[in-house]
Short mmCIF file of C-alpha atoms in Angstrom, two decimals:
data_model
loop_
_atom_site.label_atom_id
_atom_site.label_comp_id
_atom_site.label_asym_id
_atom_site.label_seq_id
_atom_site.Cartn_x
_atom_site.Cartn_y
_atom_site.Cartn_z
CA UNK A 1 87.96 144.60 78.21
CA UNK A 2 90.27 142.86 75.94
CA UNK A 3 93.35 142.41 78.01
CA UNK A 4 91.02 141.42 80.82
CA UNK A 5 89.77 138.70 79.35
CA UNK A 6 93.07 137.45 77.77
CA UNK A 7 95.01 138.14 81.45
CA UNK A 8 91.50 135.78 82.89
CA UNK A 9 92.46 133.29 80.81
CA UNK A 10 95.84 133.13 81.48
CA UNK A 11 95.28 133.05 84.77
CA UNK A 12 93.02 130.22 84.13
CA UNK A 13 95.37 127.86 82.78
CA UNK A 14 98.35 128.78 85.18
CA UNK A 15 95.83 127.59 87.62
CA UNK A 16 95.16 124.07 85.46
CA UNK A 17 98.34 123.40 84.90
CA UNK A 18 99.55 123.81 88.73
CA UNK A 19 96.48 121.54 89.52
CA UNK A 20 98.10 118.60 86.85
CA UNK A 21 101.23 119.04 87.63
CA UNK A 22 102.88 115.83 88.59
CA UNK A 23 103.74 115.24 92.14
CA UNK A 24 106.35 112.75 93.77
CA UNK A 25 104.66 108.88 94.36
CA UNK A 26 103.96 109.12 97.82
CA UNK A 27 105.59 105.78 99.64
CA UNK A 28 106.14 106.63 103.16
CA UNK A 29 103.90 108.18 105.55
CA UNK A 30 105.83 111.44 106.51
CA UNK A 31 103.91 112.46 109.58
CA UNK A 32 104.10 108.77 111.20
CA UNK A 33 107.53 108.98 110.51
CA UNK A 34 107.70 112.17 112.77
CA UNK A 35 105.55 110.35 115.47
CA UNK A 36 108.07 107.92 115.69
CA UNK A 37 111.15 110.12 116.27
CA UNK A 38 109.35 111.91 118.55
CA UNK A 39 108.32 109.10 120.54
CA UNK A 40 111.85 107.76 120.13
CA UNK A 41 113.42 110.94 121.56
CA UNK A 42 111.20 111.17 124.60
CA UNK A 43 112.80 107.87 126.36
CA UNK A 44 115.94 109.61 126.51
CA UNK A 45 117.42 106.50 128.32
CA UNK A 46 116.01 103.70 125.87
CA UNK A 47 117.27 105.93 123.33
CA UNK A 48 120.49 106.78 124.17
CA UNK A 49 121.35 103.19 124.59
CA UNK A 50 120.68 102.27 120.93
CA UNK A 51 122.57 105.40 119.06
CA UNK A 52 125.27 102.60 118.66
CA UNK A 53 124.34 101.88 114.86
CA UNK A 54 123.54 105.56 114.20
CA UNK A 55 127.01 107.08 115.92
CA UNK A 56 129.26 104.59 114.07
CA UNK A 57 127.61 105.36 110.34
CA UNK A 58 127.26 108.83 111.01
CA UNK A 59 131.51 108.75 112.56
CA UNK A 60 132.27 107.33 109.01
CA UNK A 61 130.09 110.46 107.68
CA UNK A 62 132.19 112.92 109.77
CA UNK A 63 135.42 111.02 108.29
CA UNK A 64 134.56 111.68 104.60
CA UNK A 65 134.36 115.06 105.51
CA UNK A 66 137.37 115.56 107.21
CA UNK A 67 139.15 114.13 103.88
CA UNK A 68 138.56 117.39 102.64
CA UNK A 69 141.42 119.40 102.58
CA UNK A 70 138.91 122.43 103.28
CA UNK A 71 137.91 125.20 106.20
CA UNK A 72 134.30 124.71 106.38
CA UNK A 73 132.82 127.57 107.94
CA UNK A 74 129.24 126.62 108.63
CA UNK A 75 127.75 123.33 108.15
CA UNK A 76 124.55 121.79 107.80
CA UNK A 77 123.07 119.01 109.45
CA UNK A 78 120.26 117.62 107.23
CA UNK A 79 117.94 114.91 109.27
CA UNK A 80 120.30 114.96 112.01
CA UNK A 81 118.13 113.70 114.72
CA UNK A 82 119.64 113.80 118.26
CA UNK A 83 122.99 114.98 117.31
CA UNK A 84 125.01 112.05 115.62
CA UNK A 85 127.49 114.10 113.32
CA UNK A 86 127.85 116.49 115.94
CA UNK A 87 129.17 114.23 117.94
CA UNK A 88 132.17 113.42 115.59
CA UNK A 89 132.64 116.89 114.79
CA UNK A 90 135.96 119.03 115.34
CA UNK A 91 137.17 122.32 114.71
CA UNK A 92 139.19 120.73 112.04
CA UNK A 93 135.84 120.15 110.29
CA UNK A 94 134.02 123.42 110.87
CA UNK A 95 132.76 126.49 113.15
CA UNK A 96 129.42 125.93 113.14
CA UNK A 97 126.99 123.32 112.70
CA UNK A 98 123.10 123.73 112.31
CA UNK A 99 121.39 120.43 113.18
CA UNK A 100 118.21 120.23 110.90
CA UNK A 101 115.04 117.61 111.83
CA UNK A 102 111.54 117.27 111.39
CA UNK A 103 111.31 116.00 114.98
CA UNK A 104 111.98 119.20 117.09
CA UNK A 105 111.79 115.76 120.24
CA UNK A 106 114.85 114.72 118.35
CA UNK A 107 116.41 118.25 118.18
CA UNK A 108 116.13 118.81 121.72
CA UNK A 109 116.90 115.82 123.24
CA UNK A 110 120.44 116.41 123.91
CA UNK A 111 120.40 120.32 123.92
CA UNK A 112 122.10 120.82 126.91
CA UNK A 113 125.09 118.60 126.28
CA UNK A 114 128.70 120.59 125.29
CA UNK A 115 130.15 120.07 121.54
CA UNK A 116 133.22 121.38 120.53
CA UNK A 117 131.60 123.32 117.40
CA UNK A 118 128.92 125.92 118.06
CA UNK A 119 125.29 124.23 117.28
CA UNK A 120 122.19 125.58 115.71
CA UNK A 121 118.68 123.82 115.80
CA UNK A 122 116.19 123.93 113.12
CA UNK A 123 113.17 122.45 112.65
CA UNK A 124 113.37 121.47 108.97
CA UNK A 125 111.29 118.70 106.47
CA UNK A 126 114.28 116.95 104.48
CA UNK A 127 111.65 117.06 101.51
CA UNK A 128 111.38 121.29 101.60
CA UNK A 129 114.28 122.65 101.98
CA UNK A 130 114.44 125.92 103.24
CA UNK A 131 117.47 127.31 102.13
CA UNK A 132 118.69 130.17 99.66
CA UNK A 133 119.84 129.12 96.58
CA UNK A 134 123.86 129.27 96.26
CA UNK A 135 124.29 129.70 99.89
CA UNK A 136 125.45 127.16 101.79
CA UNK A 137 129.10 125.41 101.69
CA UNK A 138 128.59 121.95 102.75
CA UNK A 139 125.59 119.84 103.21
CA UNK A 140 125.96 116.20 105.09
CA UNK A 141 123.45 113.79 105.91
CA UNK A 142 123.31 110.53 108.24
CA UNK A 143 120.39 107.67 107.71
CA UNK A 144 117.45 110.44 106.75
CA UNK A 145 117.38 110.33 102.98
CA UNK A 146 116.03 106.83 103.24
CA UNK A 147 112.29 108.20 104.63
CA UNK A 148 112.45 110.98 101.78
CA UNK A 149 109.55 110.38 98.79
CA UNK A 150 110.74 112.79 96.50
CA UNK A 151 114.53 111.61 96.57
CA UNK A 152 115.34 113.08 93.08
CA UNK A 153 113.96 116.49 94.17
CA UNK A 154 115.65 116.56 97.73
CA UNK A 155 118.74 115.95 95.67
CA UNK A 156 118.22 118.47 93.79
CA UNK A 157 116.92 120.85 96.56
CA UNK A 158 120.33 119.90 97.78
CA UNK A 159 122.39 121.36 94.96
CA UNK A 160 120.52 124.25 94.81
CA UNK A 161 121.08 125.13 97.87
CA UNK A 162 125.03 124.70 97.99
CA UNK A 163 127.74 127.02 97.02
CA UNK A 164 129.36 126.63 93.71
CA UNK A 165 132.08 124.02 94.32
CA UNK A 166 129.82 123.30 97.61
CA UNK A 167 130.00 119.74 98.80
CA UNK A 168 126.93 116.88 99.77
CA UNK A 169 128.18 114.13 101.89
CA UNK A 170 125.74 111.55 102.89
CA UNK A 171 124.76 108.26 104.00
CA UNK A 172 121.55 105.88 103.66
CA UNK A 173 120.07 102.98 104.37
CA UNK A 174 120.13 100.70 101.09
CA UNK A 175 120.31 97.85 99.58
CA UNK A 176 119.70 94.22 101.50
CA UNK A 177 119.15 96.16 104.44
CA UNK A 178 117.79 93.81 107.22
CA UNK A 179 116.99 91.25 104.43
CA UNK A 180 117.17 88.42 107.29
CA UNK A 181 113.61 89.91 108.43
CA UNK A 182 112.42 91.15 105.89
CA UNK A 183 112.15 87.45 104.61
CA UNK A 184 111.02 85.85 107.68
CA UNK A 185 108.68 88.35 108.07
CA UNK A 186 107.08 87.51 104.24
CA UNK A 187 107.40 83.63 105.00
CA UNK A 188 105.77 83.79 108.51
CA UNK A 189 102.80 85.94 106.92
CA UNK A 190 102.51 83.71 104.02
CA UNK A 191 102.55 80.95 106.51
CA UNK A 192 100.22 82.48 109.13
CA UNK A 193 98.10 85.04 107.00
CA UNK A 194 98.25 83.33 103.49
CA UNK A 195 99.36 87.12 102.39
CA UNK A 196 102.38 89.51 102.72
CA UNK A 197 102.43 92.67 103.97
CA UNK A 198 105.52 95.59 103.79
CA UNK A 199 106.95 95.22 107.05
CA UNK A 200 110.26 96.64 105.46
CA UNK A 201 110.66 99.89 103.40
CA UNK A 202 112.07 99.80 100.03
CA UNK A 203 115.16 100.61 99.21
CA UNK A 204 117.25 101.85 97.12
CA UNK A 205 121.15 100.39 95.57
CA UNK A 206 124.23 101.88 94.87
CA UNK A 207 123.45 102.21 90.93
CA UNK A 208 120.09 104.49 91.84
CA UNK A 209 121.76 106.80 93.67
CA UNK A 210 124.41 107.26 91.24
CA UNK A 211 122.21 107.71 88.90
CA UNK A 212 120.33 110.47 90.66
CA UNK A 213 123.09 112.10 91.95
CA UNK A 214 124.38 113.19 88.42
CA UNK A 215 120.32 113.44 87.01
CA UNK A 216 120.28 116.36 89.94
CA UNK A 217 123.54 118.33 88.97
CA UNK A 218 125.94 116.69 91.27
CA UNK A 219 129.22 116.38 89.38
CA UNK A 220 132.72 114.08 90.45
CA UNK A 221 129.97 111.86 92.23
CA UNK A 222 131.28 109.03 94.38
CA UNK A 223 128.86 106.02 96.13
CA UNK A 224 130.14 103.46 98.00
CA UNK A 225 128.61 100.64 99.87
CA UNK A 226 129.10 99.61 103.40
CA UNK A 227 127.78 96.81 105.58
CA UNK A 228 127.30 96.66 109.31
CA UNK A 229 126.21 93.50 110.95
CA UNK A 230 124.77 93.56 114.25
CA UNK A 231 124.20 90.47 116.72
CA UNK A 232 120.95 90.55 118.36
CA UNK A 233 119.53 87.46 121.25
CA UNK A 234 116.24 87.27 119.13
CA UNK A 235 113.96 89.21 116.16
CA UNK A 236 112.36 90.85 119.37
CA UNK A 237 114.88 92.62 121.29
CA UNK A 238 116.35 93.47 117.08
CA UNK A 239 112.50 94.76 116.74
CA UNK A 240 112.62 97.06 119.79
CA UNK A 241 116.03 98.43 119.08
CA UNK A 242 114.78 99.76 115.50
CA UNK A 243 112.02 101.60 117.01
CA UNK A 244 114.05 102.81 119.70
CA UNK A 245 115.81 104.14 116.94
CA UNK A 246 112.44 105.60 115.57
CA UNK A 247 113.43 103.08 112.62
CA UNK A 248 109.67 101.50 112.79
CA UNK A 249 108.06 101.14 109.21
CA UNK A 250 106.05 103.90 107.93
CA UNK A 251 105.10 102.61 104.79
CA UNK A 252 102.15 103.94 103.47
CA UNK A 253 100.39 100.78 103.09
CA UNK A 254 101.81 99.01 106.14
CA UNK A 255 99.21 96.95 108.04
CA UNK A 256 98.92 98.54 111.36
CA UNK A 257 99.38 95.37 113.62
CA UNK A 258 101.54 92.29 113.54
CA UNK A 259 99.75 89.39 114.76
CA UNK A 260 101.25 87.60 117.99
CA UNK A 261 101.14 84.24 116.03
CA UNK A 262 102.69 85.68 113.07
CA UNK A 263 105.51 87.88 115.05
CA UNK A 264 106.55 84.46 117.00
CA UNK A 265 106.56 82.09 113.75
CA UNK A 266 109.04 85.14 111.98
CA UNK A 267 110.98 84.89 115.00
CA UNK A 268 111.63 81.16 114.74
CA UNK A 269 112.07 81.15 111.41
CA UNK A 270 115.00 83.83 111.71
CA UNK A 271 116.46 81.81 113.86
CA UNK A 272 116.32 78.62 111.65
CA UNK A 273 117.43 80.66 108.32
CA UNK A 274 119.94 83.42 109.88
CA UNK A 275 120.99 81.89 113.39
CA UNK A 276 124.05 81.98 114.57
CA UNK A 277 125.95 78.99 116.27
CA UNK A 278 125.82 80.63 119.40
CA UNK A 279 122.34 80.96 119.02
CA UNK A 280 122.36 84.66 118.42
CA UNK A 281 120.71 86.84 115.28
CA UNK A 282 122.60 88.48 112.52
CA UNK A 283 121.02 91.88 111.45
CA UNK A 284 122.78 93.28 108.36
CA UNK A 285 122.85 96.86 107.62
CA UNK A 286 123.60 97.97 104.21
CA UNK A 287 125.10 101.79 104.08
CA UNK A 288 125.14 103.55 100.67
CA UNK A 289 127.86 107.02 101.09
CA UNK A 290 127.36 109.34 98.25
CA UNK A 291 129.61 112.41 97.69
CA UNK A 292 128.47 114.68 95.19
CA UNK A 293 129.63 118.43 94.14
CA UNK A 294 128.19 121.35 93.05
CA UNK A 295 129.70 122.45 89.40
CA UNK A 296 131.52 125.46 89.29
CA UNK A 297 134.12 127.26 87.11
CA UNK A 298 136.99 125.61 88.90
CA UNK A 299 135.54 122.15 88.49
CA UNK A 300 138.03 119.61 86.89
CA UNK A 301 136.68 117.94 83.85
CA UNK A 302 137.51 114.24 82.92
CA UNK A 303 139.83 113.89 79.74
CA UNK A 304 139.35 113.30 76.55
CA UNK A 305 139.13 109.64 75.80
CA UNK A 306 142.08 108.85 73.86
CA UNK A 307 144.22 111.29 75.45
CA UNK A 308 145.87 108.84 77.90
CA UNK A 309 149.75 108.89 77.36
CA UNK A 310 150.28 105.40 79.23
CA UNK A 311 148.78 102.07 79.09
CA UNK A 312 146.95 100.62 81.85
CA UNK A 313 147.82 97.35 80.43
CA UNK A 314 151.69 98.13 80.88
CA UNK A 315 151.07 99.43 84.26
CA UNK A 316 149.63 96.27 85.62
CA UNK A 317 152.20 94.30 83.93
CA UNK A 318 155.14 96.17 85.17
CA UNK A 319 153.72 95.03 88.90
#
């Protein structure tokens, strides 16, 4: 009767602290998110035409891989919605490739179209990885990190998840991404509504994600910052490309409608703050790449400080 109670009890407070534990700060709207893709995928046409921005970041993806002086036997694809890496992938990169989404619309869209690596759907949530620990080799990931909550832990689901000596590659949306409407949006609501609303997800800068690439293991960590500016005719046809793109907000506390009044004042007032001469629309896109690798035994380590035997002083000087 003893150990029954005691085994009760600890039971008990397994059961408490599982029910306390902390969980990630909840800031997008996952299942919107997959509404959107979804919806995005099923115009095949409409959304074919806009892959532009996506191809070209996730091209620049492929080419940080291919910098690796490494046969990659099987890689995966994490948030890889229709198929951008894929398209940029060679046999010089790797055999196989498994394409991983929570949009199965996005998966499938272009199933029937030839790569030149073997492909693999699955139908995965970037936030719950499910992968064995220590078992994959590479890991790369094009504009899908940005919709995560829990970035820290997909990071370090990541990790886990890799080889030792394993590789992550990937890229995100960061930074002053689409600042130009993010603040005419904010001055046509303040304008129009007397109140802002976010129209624009968060997001994130260079120094954050080195910072939680090393808090989640990653070790000879590398993040660097790209922009990509894109000329639109107006905000509208800008608007309509992004959720083409299944790029609409999903912000958790997003208002669900944009008032016609409000939507034509923020386009005016884009024009009069970010206009072009010609009378066109800059968009800026702000890409954060991170590189990150799983420690292993054959990791190099940095050098002792002090153990330099030239001066970078007399280096520069020499030039």
């Amino acid at each position: 009767m003893f150990s029954t109670v005691i085994r009760r009890s600890i039971v008990t407070t397994t059961q408490r602290h599982y029910a306390t534990a902390p969980q990630a700060f909840q800031v997008f709207n996952r299942e919107a998110k997959k509404l959107q893709k979804d919806r995005a995928a099923m115009n095949v046409e409409e959304s074919r035409t806009v892959d532009y921005l996506k191809d070209e970041i996730a091209a620049r993806v492929a080419d940080r891989l291919l910098d690796i002086n490494r046969d990659f036997d099987t890689v995966v694809d994490l948030g890889s919605g229709c198929g951008h890496i894929v398209k940029h992938a060679t046999k010089d990169m790797m055999k196989k490739l498994i394409m991983c989404d929570m949009s199965e619309q996005s998966l499938n869209r272009d199933r029937e179209v030839p790569y030149e690596v073997e492909v693999e759907r699955q139908v995965v949530d970037e936030e719950h990885l499910p992968f064995a620990e220590n078992s994959l080799d590479a890991v790369v990931s094009s504009l899908s990190l940005n919709w995560v909550n829990d970035l820290p832990g997909a990071l370090i689901q990541i990790k886990n998840s890799l080889k030792p000596d394993g590789v992550f590659i990937g890229a995100m949306f960061g930074g002053d991404t689409l600042f130009e409407l993010r603040t005419s949006l904010q001055l046509a609501e303040v304008e129009r509504e007397s109140g802002i609303s976010p129209r624009i997800s968060p997001m994130a800068d260079s120094s954050d994600m080195s910072r939680m690439l090393t808090r989640a293991g990653f070790t000879l960590t590398t993040v660097d910052v790209d922009e990509i500016q894109v000329n639109y005719p107006s905000a509208f046809e800008l608007m309509q490309d992004l959720r083409a793109m299944g790029e609409s907000n999903s912000v958790l506390t997003r208002r669900p409608f944009l008032k016609r009044d409000t939507l034509l004042a923020a386009a005016s007032i884009y024009k009069e703050l970010h206009g072009n001469p010609d009378g066109t629309i800059p968009a800026t896109f702000s890409i954060i790449y991170l590189i990150g690798w799983k420690p292993s035994e054959n990791t190099p380590l940095p050098k002792k400080r002090g153990s330099a035997n030239a001066s970078l002083k007399d280096v520069l000087e020499e030039k």
